């Protein structure tokens, strides 16, 4: 039997159509690219999350001379929130990027590892994280849950109760 999988997301021509709160979070993610340590790729990524206590926390990619050791902006941010604010849920996360010498004019598509980490976080707190993706200019995509970015993703609940 063939099955079809579909989901809905919001697509905007520019940041102007976003709510004030989402515009502000995306602006903070753009600013966060300045804290990236991306001397190997020159691809600076910034992420900003709004927590359930109203606080906004940022993260950026931090690269390593041993390339695979580096970590993406999204996971820098998730790990920071998980350590510093373990009692808060993440309401929304905006992600932007600055590729040095090139335009940042379309949304960044988060990597697969970050999608898994976002899904892990949603499952851990049983709360969806709204994802806002946008470059420095151009269109913006908004997903109501990070799980939309990883259909049929692995849910750690299957690991519970193993002997
Ligand atoms: N990067 C992120 O920070 N997030 C993503 O979703 C994709 C890639 C970083 C990793 C590396 O430092 C640089 O961008 C180039 O891959």
PDB file of C-alpha atoms and ligand atoms in Angstrom:
ATOM      1  CA  UNK A   1       0.000   0.000   0.000  1.00  0.00           C
ATOM      2  CA  UNK A   2       1.371   3.411  -0.913  1.00  0.00           C
ATOM      3  CA  UNK A   3       1.315   6.064   1.783  1.00  0.00           C
ATOM      4  CA  UNK A   4       1.622   9.807   1.428  1.00  0.00           C
ATOM      5  CA  UNK A   5       3.283  12.092   3.937  1.00  0.00           C
ATOM      6  CA  UNK A   6       2.532  15.812   4.020  1.00  0.00           C
ATOM      7  CA  UNK A   7       2.944  18.661   6.458  1.00  0.00           C
ATOM      8  CA  UNK A   8       2.233  22.364   6.526  1.00  0.00           C
ATOM      9  CA  UNK A   9       4.599  25.185   7.313  1.00  0.00           C
ATOM     10  CA  UNK A  10       4.518  28.947   6.938  1.00  0.00           C
ATOM     11  CA  UNK A  11       6.508  30.695   4.278  1.00  0.00           C
ATOM     12  CA  UNK A  12       6.950  34.467   4.222  1.00  0.00           C
ATOM     13  CA  UNK A  13       8.536  36.732   1.615  1.00  0.00           C
ATOM     14  CA  UNK A  14      10.380  38.679   4.287  1.00  0.00           C
ATOM     15  CA  UNK A  15      10.717  39.145   8.043  1.00  0.00           C
ATOM     16  CA  UNK A  16       8.130  41.931   7.883  1.00  0.00           C
ATOM     17  CA  UNK A  17       5.297  39.384   7.893  1.00  0.00           C
ATOM     18  CA  UNK A  18       6.498  37.712  11.108  1.00  0.00           C
ATOM     19  CA  UNK A  19       5.141  38.516  14.556  1.00  0.00           C
ATOM     20  CA  UNK A  20       7.193  41.085  16.468  1.00  0.00           C
ATOM     21  CA  UNK A  21       8.464  38.363  18.815  1.00  0.00           C
ATOM     22  CA  UNK A  22       9.623  36.145  15.935  1.00  0.00           C
ATOM     23  CA  UNK A  23      11.247  39.092  14.128  1.00  0.00           C
ATOM     24  CA  UNK A  24      13.141  39.938  17.267  1.00  0.00           C
ATOM     25  CA  UNK A  25      14.275  36.324  17.822  1.00  0.00           C
ATOM     26  CA  UNK A  26      15.514  36.079  14.214  1.00  0.00           C
ATOM     27  CA  UNK A  27      17.363  39.399  14.610  1.00  0.00           C
ATOM     28  CA  UNK A  28      19.035  37.959  17.730  1.00  0.00           C
ATOM     29  CA  UNK A  29      20.031  34.828  15.776  1.00  0.00           C
ATOM     30  CA  UNK A  30      21.608  37.071  13.095  1.00  0.00           C
ATOM     31  CA  UNK A  31      23.559  38.935  15.791  1.00  0.00           C
ATOM     32  CA  UNK A  32      24.655  35.590  17.257  1.00  0.00           C
ATOM     33  CA  UNK A  33      26.538  34.763  14.034  1.00  0.00           C
ATOM     34  CA  UNK A  34      29.111  37.297  15.245  1.00  0.00           C
ATOM     35  CA  UNK A  35      30.011  34.938  18.107  1.00  0.00           C
ATOM     36  CA  UNK A  36      30.663  31.997  15.779  1.00  0.00           C
ATOM     37  CA  UNK A  37      34.138  30.471  15.743  1.00  0.00           C
ATOM     38  CA  UNK A  38      34.195  29.428  12.113  1.00  0.00           C
ATOM     39  CA  UNK A  39      37.779  30.024  10.970  1.00  0.00           C
ATOM     40  CA  UNK A  40      37.838  26.812   8.913  1.00  0.00           C
ATOM     41  CA  UNK A  41      34.554  27.062   7.019  1.00  0.00           C
ATOM     42  CA  UNK A  42      33.913  30.829   7.176  1.00  0.00           C
ATOM     43  CA  UNK A  43      30.264  29.810   7.500  1.00  0.00           C
ATOM     44  CA  UNK A  44      28.960  31.533  10.617  1.00  0.00           C
ATOM     45  CA  UNK A  45      25.705  30.231  12.056  1.00  0.00           C
ATOM     46  CA  UNK A  46      23.702  31.830  14.854  1.00  0.00           C
ATOM     47  CA  UNK A  47      20.734  30.510  16.807  1.00  0.00           C
ATOM     48  CA  UNK A  48      18.506  32.131  19.411  1.00  0.00           C
ATOM     49  CA  UNK A  49      15.918  30.426  21.611  1.00  0.00           C
ATOM     50  CA  UNK A  50      13.006  31.823  23.577  1.00  0.00           C
ATOM     51  CA  UNK A  51      12.510  29.903  26.832  1.00  0.00           C
ATOM     52  CA  UNK A  52       9.339  29.374  28.834  1.00  0.00           C
ATOM     53  CA  UNK A  53      10.608  31.872  31.450  1.00  0.00           C
ATOM     54  CA  UNK A  54      10.860  34.571  28.754  1.00  0.00           C
ATOM     55  CA  UNK A  55      14.640  34.464  28.618  1.00  0.00           C
ATOM     56  CA  UNK A  56      16.453  34.475  25.268  1.00  0.00           C
ATOM     57  CA  UNK A  57      19.613  32.377  24.916  1.00  0.00           C
ATOM     58  CA  UNK A  58      21.994  32.310  21.944  1.00  0.00           C
ATOM     59  CA  UNK A  59      24.384  29.804  20.405  1.00  0.00           C
ATOM     60  CA  UNK A  60      26.753  29.724  17.450  1.00  0.00           C
ATOM     61  CA  UNK A  61      28.916  27.187  15.662  1.00  0.00           C
ATOM     62  CA  UNK A  62      32.248  26.485  17.326  1.00  0.00           C
ATOM     63  CA  UNK A  63      34.736  24.787  15.046  1.00  0.00           C
ATOM     64  CA  UNK A  64      37.790  22.686  15.865  1.00  0.00           C
ATOM     65  CA  UNK A  65      41.190  22.207  14.218  1.00  0.00           C
ATOM     66  CA  UNK A  66      40.105  18.571  14.216  1.00  0.00           C
ATOM     67  CA  UNK A  67      37.101  19.325  12.015  1.00  0.00           C
ATOM     68  CA  UNK A  68      34.550  16.717  13.216  1.00  0.00           C
ATOM     69  CA  UNK A  69      35.003  17.911  16.802  1.00  0.00           C
ATOM     70  CA  UNK A  70      33.352  21.232  15.928  1.00  0.00           C
ATOM     71  CA  UNK A  71      29.719  21.739  16.843  1.00  0.00           C
ATOM     72  CA  UNK A  72      26.829  23.450  15.081  1.00  0.00           C
ATOM     73  CA  UNK A  73      25.063  26.523  16.431  1.00  0.00           C
ATOM     74  CA  UNK A  74      21.831  24.651  17.138  1.00  0.00           C
ATOM     75  CA  UNK A  75      23.492  21.971  19.279  1.00  0.00           C
ATOM     76  CA  UNK A  76      25.699  24.523  21.041  1.00  0.00           C
ATOM     77  CA  UNK A  77      22.486  26.266  22.013  1.00  0.00           C
ATOM     78  CA  UNK A  78      20.514  23.139  22.983  1.00  0.00           C
ATOM     79  CA  UNK A  79      23.358  21.840  25.150  1.00  0.00           C
ATOM     80  CA  UNK A  80      23.746  25.218  26.791  1.00  0.00           C
ATOM     81  CA  UNK A  81      20.024  25.446  27.588  1.00  0.00           C
ATOM     82  CA  UNK A  82      19.896  21.835  28.806  1.00  0.00           C
ATOM     83  CA  UNK A  83      22.761  22.560  31.203  1.00  0.00           C
ATOM     84  CA  UNK A  84      21.875  26.049  32.379  1.00  0.00           C
ATOM     85  CA  UNK A  85      18.066  26.014  32.257  1.00  0.00           C
ATOM     86  CA  UNK A  86      17.029  22.365  32.627  1.00  0.00           C
ATOM     87  CA  UNK A  87      13.641  23.330  34.053  1.00  0.00           C
ATOM     88  CA  UNK A  88      12.627  25.547  31.140  1.00  0.00           C
ATOM     89  CA  UNK A  89      11.110  24.423  27.871  1.00  0.00           C
ATOM     90  CA  UNK A  90      12.086  26.005  24.562  1.00  0.00           C
ATOM     91  CA  UNK A  91       9.152  27.791  22.943  1.00  0.00           C
ATOM     92  CA  UNK A  92      10.883  28.791  19.726  1.00  0.00           C
ATOM     93  CA  UNK A  93      14.280  28.825  18.057  1.00  0.00           C
ATOM     94  CA  UNK A  94      15.449  31.100  15.226  1.00  0.00           C
ATOM     95  CA  UNK A  95      18.421  30.119  13.083  1.00  0.00           C
ATOM     96  CA  UNK A  96      20.366  32.357  10.704  1.00  0.00           C
ATOM     97  CA  UNK A  97      23.782  32.378   9.054  1.00  0.00           C
ATOM     98  CA  UNK A  98      26.488  34.554   7.571  1.00  0.00           C
ATOM     99  CA  UNK A  99      28.579  32.873   4.882  1.00  0.00           C
ATOM    100  CA  UNK A 100      31.581  35.213   4.721  1.00  0.00           C
ATOM    101  CA  UNK A 101      31.797  36.835   1.275  1.00  0.00           C
ATOM    102  CA  UNK A 102      28.488  35.436   0.061  1.00  0.00           C
ATOM    103  CA  UNK A 103      24.886  36.568   0.410  1.00  0.00           C
ATOM    104  CA  UNK A 104      22.689  35.173   3.167  1.00  0.00           C
ATOM    105  CA  UNK A 105      19.399  35.558   1.343  1.00  0.00           C
ATOM    106  CA  UNK A 106      17.517  32.302   1.878  1.00  0.00           C
ATOM    107  CA  UNK A 107      16.712  30.137   4.917  1.00  0.00           C
ATOM    108  CA  UNK A 108      19.394  27.782   6.248  1.00  0.00           C
ATOM    109  CA  UNK A 109      18.425  24.126   6.269  1.00  0.00           C
ATOM    110  CA  UNK A 110      19.645  22.681   9.592  1.00  0.00           C
ATOM    111  CA  UNK A 111      21.876  19.599   9.383  1.00  0.00           C
ATOM    112  CA  UNK A 112      20.629  16.125  10.230  1.00  0.00           C
ATOM    113  CA  UNK A 113      22.432  15.864  13.579  1.00  0.00           C
ATOM    114  CA  UNK A 114      20.845  19.110  14.734  1.00  0.00           C
ATOM    115  CA  UNK A 115      17.428  17.912  13.611  1.00  0.00           C
ATOM    116  CA  UNK A 116      17.870  14.805  15.784  1.00  0.00           C
ATOM    117  CA  UNK A 117      18.992  16.929  18.740  1.00  0.00           C
ATOM    118  CA  UNK A 118      16.005  19.239  18.329  1.00  0.00           C
ATOM    119  CA  UNK A 119      13.705  16.223  18.193  1.00  0.00           C
ATOM    120  CA  UNK A 120      15.380  14.754  21.292  1.00  0.00           C
ATOM    121  CA  UNK A 121      14.722  18.019  23.105  1.00  0.00           C
ATOM    122  CA  UNK A 122      11.071  18.073  22.092  1.00  0.00           C
ATOM    123  CA  UNK A 123      10.627  14.482  23.249  1.00  0.00           C
ATOM    124  CA  UNK A 124      12.475  15.113  26.525  1.00  0.00           C
ATOM    125  CA  UNK A 125      10.219  18.033  27.452  1.00  0.00           C
ATOM    126  CA  UNK A 126       7.136  16.855  25.559  1.00  0.00           C
ATOM    127  CA  UNK A 127       6.828  20.327  24.076  1.00  0.00           C
ATOM    128  CA  UNK A 128       7.072  21.437  20.449  1.00  0.00           C
ATOM    129  CA  UNK A 129       9.758  23.948  19.492  1.00  0.00           C
ATOM    130  CA  UNK A 130       8.733  26.463  16.831  1.00  0.00           C
ATOM    131  CA  UNK A 131      11.544  26.807  14.286  1.00  0.00           C
ATOM    132  CA  UNK A 132      12.149  30.088  12.430  1.00  0.00           C
ATOM    133  CA  UNK A 133      14.619  29.906   9.538  1.00  0.00           C
ATOM    134  CA  UNK A 134      15.878  32.957   7.679  1.00  0.00           C
ATOM    135  CA  UNK A 135      18.972  34.481   6.120  1.00  0.00           C
ATOM    136  CA  UNK A 136      20.027  38.078   6.671  1.00  0.00           C
ATOM    137  CA  UNK A 137      17.567  38.997   3.906  1.00  0.00           C
ATOM    138  CA  UNK A 138      14.929  37.185   1.867  1.00  0.00           C
ATOM    139  CA  UNK A 139      12.216  34.685   2.679  1.00  0.00           C
ATOM    140  CA  UNK A 140      11.550  33.131   6.070  1.00  0.00           C
ATOM    141  CA  UNK A 141      10.172  29.669   6.867  1.00  0.00           C
ATOM    142  CA  UNK A 142       8.376  28.858  10.124  1.00  0.00           C
ATOM    143  CA  UNK A 143       7.701  25.293  11.334  1.00  0.00           C
ATOM    144  CA  UNK A 144       5.408  24.701  14.279  1.00  0.00           C
ATOM    145  CA  UNK A 145       7.519  21.813  15.553  1.00  0.00           C
ATOM    146  CA  UNK A 146      11.111  20.666  15.012  1.00  0.00           C
ATOM    147  CA  UNK A 147       9.718  17.149  14.478  1.00  0.00           C
ATOM    148  CA  UNK A 148       8.490  18.349  11.064  1.00  0.00           C
ATOM    149  CA  UNK A 149      12.139  18.678  10.049  1.00  0.00           C
ATOM    150  CA  UNK A 150      12.830  15.013  10.775  1.00  0.00           C
ATOM    151  CA  UNK A 151       9.871  12.900   9.650  1.00  0.00           C
ATOM    152  CA  UNK A 152       9.941   9.340  10.992  1.00  0.00           C
ATOM    153  CA  UNK A 153      12.778  10.398  13.310  1.00  0.00           C
ATOM    154  CA  UNK A 154      14.197   8.113  15.987  1.00  0.00           C
ATOM    155  CA  UNK A 155      12.434   8.544  19.331  1.00  0.00           C
ATOM    156  CA  UNK A 156      14.486   7.417  22.330  1.00  0.00           C
ATOM    157  CA  UNK A 157      11.349   6.170  24.096  1.00  0.00           C
ATOM    158  CA  UNK A 158      11.962   2.797  22.396  1.00  0.00           C
ATOM    159  CA  UNK A 159      15.094   2.469  24.562  1.00  0.00           C
ATOM    160  CA  UNK A 160      13.128   2.562  27.807  1.00  0.00           C
ATOM    161  CA  UNK A 161      12.791  -0.622  29.836  1.00  0.00           C
ATOM    162  CA  UNK A 162      15.547  -2.567  28.077  1.00  0.00           C
ATOM    163  CA  UNK A 163      17.318  -5.165  30.236  1.00  0.00           C
TER     164      UNK A 163
HETATM  165  N1  LIG B   1      26.548  24.466  10.762  1.00  0.00           N
HETATM  166  C1  LIG B   1      25.717  24.849  11.769  1.00  0.00           C
HETATM  167  O1  LIG B   1      26.155  25.501  12.738  1.00  0.00           O
HETATM  168  N2  LIG B   1      24.413  24.503  11.686  1.00  0.00           N
HETATM  169  C2  LIG B   1      23.846  23.816  10.648  1.00  0.00           C
HETATM  170  O2  LIG B   1      22.671  23.481  10.706  1.00  0.00           O
HETATM  171  C3  LIG B   1      24.662  23.498   9.468  1.00  0.00           C
HETATM  172  C4  LIG B   1      26.116  23.712   9.598  1.00  0.00           C
HETATM  173  C5  LIG B   1      27.963  24.812  10.854  1.00  0.00           C
HETATM  174  C6  LIG B   1      28.894  23.643  11.082  1.00  0.00           C
HETATM  175  C7  LIG B   1      30.191  24.195  10.537  1.00  0.00           C
HETATM  176  O3  LIG B   1      30.843  24.933  11.562  1.00  0.00           O
HETATM  177  C8  LIG B   1      29.766  25.137   9.434  1.00  0.00           C
HETATM  178  O4  LIG B   1      28.400  25.418   9.659  1.00  0.00           O
HETATM  179  C9  LIG B   1      29.941  24.584   8.034  1.00  0.00           C
HETATM  180  O5  LIG B   1      29.347  23.333   7.912  1.00  0.00           O
END
